[in-house]
Coordinates of C-alpha atoms in Angstrom, one line a residue:
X1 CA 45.5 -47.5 -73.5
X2 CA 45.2 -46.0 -77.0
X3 CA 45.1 -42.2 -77.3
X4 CA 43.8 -40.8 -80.3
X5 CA 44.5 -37.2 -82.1
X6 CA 42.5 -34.5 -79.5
X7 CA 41.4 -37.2 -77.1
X8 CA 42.3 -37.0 -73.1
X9 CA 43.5 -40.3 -71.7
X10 CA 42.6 -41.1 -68.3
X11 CA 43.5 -42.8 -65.4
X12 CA 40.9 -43.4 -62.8
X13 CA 42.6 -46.0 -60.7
X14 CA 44.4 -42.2 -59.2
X15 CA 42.0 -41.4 -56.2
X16 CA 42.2 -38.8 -53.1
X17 CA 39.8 -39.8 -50.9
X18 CA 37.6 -37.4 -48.8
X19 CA 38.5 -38.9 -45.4
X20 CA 41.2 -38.1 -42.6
X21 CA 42.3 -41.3 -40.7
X22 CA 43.5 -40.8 -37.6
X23 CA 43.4 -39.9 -33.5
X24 CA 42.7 -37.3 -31.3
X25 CA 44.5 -36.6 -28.1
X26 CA 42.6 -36.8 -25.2
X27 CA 44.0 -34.0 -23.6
X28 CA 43.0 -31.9 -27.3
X29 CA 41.2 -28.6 -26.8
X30 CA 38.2 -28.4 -28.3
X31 CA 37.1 -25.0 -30.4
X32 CA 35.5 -22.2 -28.7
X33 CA 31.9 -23.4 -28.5
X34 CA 28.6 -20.3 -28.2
X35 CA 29.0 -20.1 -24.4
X36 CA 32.5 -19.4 -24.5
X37 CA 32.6 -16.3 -26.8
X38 CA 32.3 -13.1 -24.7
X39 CA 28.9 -10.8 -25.8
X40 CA 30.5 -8.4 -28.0
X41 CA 32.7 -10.5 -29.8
X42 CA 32.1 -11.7 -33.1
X43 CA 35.0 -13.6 -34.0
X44 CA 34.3 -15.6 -36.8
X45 CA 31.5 -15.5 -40.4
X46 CA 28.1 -16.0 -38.4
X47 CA 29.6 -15.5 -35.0
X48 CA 30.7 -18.3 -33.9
X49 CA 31.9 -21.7 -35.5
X50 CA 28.3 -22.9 -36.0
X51 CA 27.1 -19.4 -37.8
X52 CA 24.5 -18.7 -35.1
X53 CA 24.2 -15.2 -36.5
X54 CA 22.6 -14.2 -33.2
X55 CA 23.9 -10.9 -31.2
X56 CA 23.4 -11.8 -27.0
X57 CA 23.5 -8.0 -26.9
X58 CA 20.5 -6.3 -25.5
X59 CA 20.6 -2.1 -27.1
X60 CA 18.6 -3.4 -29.5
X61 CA 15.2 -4.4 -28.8
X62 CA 11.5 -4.0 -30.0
X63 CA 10.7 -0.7 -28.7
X64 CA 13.7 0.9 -30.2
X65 CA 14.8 -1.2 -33.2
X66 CA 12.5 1.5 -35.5
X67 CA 15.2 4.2 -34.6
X68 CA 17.8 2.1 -36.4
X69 CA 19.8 3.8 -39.5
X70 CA 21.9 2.4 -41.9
X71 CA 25.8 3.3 -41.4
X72 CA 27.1 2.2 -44.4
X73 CA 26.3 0.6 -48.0
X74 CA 28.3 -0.7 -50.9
X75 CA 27.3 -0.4 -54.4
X76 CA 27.7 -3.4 -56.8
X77 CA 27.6 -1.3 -59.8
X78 CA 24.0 -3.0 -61.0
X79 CA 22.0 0.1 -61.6
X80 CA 18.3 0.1 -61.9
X81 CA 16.0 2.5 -63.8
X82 CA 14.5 5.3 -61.1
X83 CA 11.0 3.6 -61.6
X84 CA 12.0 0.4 -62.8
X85 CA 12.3 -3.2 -61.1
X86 CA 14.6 -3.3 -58.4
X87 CA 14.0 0.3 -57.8
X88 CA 14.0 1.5 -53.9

């Protein structure tokens, strides 16, 4: 291969490919599926492996969900004029 002044010389015959070859014991445990995980845990991004995002828990419903408050908030430093677009 020639390589000239500021060029990049490649190789492309160098691959990792974007598969895992191989076997599972029988006896392997499989991850905690949406039945397992107790009510009020939220172990994992979205709940569970899947990212469900739902909440089994029943203090929460229709009658009373207009009560809710907000406990917290984070700023992202983006400010927005009082009366202009994005303004609450």
């Amino acid at each position: 291969a020639r390589l000239s002044s500021g060029g990049t010389l490649t190789w492309p015959g160098v691959t990792h490919p974007q598969e895992i070859n191989g076997t599972l014991r029988a006896d392997a445990t499989p991850a905690a599926t949406s039945s397992s995980i107790a009510d009020e845990d939220w172990p994992a991004y979205g709940r569970n492996q899947e990212g469900q995002r739902y909440s089994p828990l029943k203090q929460i419903t229709a009658d009373n969900v207009h009560q809710l408050k907000a406990a917290g908030g984070f700023r992202t430093g983006e400010l927005h004029p009082p009366n202009g677009p994005g303004a609450h």
